[in-house]
CSV table of C-alpha atoms in Angstrom, one decimal:
chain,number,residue,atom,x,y,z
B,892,UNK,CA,-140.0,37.5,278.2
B,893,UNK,CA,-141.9,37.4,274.8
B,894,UNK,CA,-145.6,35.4,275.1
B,895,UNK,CA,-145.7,32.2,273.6
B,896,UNK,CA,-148.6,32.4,270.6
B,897,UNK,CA,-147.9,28.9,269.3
B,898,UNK,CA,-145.9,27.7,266.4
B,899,UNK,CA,-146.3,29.0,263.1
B,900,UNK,CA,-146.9,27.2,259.8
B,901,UNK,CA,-142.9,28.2,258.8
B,902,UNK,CA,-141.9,26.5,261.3
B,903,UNK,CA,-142.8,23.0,259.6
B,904,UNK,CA,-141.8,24.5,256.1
B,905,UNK,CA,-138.7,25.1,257.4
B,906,UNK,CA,-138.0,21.4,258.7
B,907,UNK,CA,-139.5,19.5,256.0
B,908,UNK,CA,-137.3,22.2,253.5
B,909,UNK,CA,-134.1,21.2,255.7
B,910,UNK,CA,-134.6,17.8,255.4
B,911,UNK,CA,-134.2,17.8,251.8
B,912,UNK,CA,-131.4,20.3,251.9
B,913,UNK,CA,-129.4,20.2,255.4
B,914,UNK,CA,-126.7,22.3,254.0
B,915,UNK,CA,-124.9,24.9,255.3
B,916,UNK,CA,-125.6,27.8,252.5
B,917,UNK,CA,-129.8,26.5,253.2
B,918,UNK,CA,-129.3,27.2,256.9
B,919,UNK,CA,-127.3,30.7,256.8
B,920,UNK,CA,-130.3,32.0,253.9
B,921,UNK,CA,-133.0,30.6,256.5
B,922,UNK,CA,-131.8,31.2,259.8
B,923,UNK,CA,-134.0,34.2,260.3
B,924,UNK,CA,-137.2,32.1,259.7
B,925,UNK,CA,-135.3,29.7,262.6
B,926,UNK,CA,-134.1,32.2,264.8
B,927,UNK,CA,-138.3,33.7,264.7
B,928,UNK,CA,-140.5,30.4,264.0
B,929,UNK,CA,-139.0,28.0,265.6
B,930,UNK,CA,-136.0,29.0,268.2
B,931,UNK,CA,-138.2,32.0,269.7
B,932,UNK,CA,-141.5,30.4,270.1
B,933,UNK,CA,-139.5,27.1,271.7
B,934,UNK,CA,-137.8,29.9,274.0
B,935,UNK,CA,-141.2,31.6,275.2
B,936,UNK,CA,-142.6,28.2,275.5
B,937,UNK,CA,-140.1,27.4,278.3
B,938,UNK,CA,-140.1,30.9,279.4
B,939,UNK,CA,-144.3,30.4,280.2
B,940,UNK,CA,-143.4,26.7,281.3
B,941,UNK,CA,-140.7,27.5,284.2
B,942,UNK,CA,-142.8,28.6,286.8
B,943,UNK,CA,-143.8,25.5,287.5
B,944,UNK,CA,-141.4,23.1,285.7
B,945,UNK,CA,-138.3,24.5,286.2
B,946,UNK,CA,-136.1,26.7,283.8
B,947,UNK,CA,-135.9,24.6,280.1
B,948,UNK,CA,-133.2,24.1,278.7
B,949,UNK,CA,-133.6,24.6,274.3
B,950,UNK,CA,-130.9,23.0,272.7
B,951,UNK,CA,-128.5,24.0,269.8
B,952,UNK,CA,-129.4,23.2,266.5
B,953,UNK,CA,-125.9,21.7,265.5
B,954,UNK,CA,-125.8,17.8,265.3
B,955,UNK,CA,-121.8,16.6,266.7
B,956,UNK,CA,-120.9,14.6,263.3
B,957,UNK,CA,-117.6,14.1,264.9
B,958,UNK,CA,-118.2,10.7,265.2
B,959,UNK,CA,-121.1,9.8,263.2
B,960,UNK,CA,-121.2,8.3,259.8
B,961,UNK,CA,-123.9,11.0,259.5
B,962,UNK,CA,-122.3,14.0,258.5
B,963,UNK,CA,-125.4,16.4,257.5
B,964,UNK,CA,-124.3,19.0,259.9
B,965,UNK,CA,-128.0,20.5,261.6
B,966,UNK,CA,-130.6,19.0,263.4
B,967,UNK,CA,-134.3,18.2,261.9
B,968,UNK,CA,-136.2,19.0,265.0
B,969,UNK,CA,-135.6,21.4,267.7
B,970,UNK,CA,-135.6,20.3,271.3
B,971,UNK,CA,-135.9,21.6,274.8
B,972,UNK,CA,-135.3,20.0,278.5
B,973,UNK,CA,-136.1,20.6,281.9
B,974,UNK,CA,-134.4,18.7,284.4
B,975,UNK,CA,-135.2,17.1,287.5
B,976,UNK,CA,-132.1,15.0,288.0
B,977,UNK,CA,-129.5,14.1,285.7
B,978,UNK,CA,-130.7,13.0,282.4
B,979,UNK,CA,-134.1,13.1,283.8
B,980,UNK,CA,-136.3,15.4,283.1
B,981,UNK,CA,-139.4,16.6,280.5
B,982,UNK,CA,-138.7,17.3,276.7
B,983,UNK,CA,-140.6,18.8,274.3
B,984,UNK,CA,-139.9,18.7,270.2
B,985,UNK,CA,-140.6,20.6,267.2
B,986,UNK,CA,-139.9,18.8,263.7
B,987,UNK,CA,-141.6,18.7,260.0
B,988,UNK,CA,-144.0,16.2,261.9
B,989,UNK,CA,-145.1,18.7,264.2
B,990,UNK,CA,-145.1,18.7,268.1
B,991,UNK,CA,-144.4,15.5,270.3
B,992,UNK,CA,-143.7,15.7,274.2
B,993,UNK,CA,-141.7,13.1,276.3
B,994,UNK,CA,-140.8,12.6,280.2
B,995,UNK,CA,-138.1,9.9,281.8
B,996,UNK,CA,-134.9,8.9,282.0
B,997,UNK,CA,-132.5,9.1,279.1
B,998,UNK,CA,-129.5,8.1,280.4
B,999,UNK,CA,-128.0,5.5,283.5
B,1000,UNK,CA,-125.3,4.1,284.0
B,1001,UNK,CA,-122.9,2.3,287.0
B,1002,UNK,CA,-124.5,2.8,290.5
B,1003,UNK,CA,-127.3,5.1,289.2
B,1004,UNK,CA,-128.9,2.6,287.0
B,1005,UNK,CA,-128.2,0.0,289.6
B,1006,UNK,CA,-130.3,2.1,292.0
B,1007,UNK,CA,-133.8,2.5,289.5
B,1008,UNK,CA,-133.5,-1.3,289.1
B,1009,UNK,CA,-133.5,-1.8,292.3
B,1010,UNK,CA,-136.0,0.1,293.0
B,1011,UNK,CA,-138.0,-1.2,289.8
B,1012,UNK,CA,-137.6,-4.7,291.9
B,1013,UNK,CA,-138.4,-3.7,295.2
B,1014,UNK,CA,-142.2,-4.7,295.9
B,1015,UNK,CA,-143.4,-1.6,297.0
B,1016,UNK,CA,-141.9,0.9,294.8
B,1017,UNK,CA,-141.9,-1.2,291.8
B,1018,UNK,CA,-145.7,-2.0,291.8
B,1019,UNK,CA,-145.9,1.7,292.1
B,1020,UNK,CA,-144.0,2.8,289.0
B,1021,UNK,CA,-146.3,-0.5,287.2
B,1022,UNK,CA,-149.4,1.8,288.0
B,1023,UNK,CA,-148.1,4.7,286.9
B,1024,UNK,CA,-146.7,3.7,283.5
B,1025,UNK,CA,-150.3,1.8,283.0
B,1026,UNK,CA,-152.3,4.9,283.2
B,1027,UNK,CA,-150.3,6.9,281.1
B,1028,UNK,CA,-150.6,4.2,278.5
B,1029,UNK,CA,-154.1,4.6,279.3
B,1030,UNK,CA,-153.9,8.1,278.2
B,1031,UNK,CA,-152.4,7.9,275.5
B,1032,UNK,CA,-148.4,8.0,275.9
B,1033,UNK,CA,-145.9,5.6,274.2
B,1034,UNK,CA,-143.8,3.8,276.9
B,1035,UNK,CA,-140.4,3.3,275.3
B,1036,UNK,CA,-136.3,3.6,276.1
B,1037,UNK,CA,-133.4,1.2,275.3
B,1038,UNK,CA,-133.6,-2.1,276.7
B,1039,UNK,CA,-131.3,-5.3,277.3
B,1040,UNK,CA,-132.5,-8.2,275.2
B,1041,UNK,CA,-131.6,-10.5,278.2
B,1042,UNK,CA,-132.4,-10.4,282.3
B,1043,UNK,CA,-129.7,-7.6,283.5
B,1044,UNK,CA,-127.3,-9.3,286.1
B,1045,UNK,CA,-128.3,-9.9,289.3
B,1046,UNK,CA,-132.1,-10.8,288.3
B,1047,UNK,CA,-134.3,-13.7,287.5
B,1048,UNK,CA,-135.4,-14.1,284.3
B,1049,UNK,CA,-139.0,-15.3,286.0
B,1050,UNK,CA,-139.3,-11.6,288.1
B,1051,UNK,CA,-142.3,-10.5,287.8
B,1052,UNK,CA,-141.0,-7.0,286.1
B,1053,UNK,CA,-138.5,-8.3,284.2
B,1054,UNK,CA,-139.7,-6.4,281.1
B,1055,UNK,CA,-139.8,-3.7,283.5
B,1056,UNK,CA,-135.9,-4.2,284.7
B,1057,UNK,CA,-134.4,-4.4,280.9
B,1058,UNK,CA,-134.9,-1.1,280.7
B,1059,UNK,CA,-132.0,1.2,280.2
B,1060,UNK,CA,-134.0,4.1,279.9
B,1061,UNK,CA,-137.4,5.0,280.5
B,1062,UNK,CA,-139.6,6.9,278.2
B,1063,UNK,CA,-142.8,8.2,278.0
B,1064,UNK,CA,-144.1,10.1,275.4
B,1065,UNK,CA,-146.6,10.9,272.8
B,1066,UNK,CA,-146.7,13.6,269.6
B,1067,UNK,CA,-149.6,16.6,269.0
B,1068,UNK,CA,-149.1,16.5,265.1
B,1069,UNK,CA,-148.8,19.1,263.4
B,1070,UNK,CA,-153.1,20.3,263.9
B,1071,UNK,CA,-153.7,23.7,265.3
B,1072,UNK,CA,-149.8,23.9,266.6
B,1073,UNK,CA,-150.0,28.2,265.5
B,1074,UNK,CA,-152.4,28.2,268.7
B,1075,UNK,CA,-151.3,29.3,272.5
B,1076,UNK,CA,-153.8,26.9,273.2
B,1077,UNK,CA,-150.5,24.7,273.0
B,1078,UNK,CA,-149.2,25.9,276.1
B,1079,UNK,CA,-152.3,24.4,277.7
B,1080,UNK,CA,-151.7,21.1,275.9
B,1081,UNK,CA,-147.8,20.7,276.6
B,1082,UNK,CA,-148.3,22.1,280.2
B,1083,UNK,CA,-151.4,19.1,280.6
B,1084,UNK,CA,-149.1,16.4,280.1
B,1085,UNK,CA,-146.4,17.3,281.4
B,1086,UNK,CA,-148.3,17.4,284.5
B,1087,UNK,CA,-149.6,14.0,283.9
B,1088,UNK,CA,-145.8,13.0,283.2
B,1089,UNK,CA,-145.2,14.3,286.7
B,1090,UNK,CA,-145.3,11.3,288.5
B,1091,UNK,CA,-142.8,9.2,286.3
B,1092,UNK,CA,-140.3,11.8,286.5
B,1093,UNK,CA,-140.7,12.0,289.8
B,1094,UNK,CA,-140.5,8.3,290.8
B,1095,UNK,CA,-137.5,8.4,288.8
B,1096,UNK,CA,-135.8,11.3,290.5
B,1097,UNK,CA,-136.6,10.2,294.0
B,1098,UNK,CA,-134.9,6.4,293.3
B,1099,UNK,CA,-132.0,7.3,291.3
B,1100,UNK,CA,-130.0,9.4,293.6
């Protein structure tokens, strides 16, 4: 396991180079700089991240244009996830605008979803997951996720978390920039808030199953 030493300047280059040319002869002349700015460092970053966390997943850099109107075939960021339930989990992103962390749910559907809004309405673990989203907007992090424009079936439209229940995912997040990200100090800085993430994802993993 290599030591994560931060993320180099190339790194950036190359995302702000690929989103001006996301061709297929740019990525097979560049893929070195990639495969050793950006896929390595994202790799030891897990690698130094797992002992606590959980083992990260760092995904491919190929978008599916199968069905997309989008057909530029690679990614402009490089992600990687660590699970703590299906599609929940903490993320963590590299791109031309430099770092950005995230924690939540991404995806729920059927009974699953069914079982976070009823736990979102329940009066003593909703209250609870109220608290914890307010202090991580207290600290800084971006509460976001797909929601219904109406009141979900099943619920009031006068419940007091309504805004709360529309949610068909749950996001928390925030970015780093791209200031001082060629430091391991950002090991520190990932590993702080995912730690402060820690009690969404967990909230989220203990009600959805």
């Amino acid at each position: 396991m290599s030591a994560f030493t931060g993320f180099p300047v190339a790194a950036l280059d190359f995302y702000d180079d690929l989103e001006v040319d996301n061709t297929r002869s740019f990525w097979e002349k560049h893929k070195p700089v990639y495969d050793e700015s950006v896929r390595q460092p994202m790799t030891a970053l897990c690698d130094s991240l797992a002992p606590e966390f959980g083992d990260g997943k760092v995904f491919r850099p190929y978008r599916d244009v199968r069905f997309a109107k989008d057909k530029t075939p690679y990614k402009t960021h490089q992600g990687a996830f660590v699970a703590a339930g299906p599609a929940t989990g903490w993320y963590v992103e590299i791109s031309a605008r430099g770092l950005r962390v995230g924690a939540g749910f991404y995806e729920a559907s059927g009974e699953r979803l069914a079982r976070i809004r009823a736990a979102m309405a329940d009066d003593r673990s909703g209250p609870k997951l109220q608290r914890v989203l307010r202090k991580l907007e207290k600290d800084g992090f971006e509460i976001s996720g797909d929601r219904l424009k109406t009141s979900p079936r099943g619920y009031d439209a006068d419940h007091p978390r309504i805004e709360l229940l529309r949610h068909k995912q749950l996001l928390a997040g925030r970015s780093f920039g791209f200031e001082g990200l060629d430091s391991p100090d950002v090991l520190d800085r990932v590993r702080a808030d995912w730690r402060a993430l820690r009690p969404l994802v967990e909230w989220v993993a203990r009600h959805a199953e």
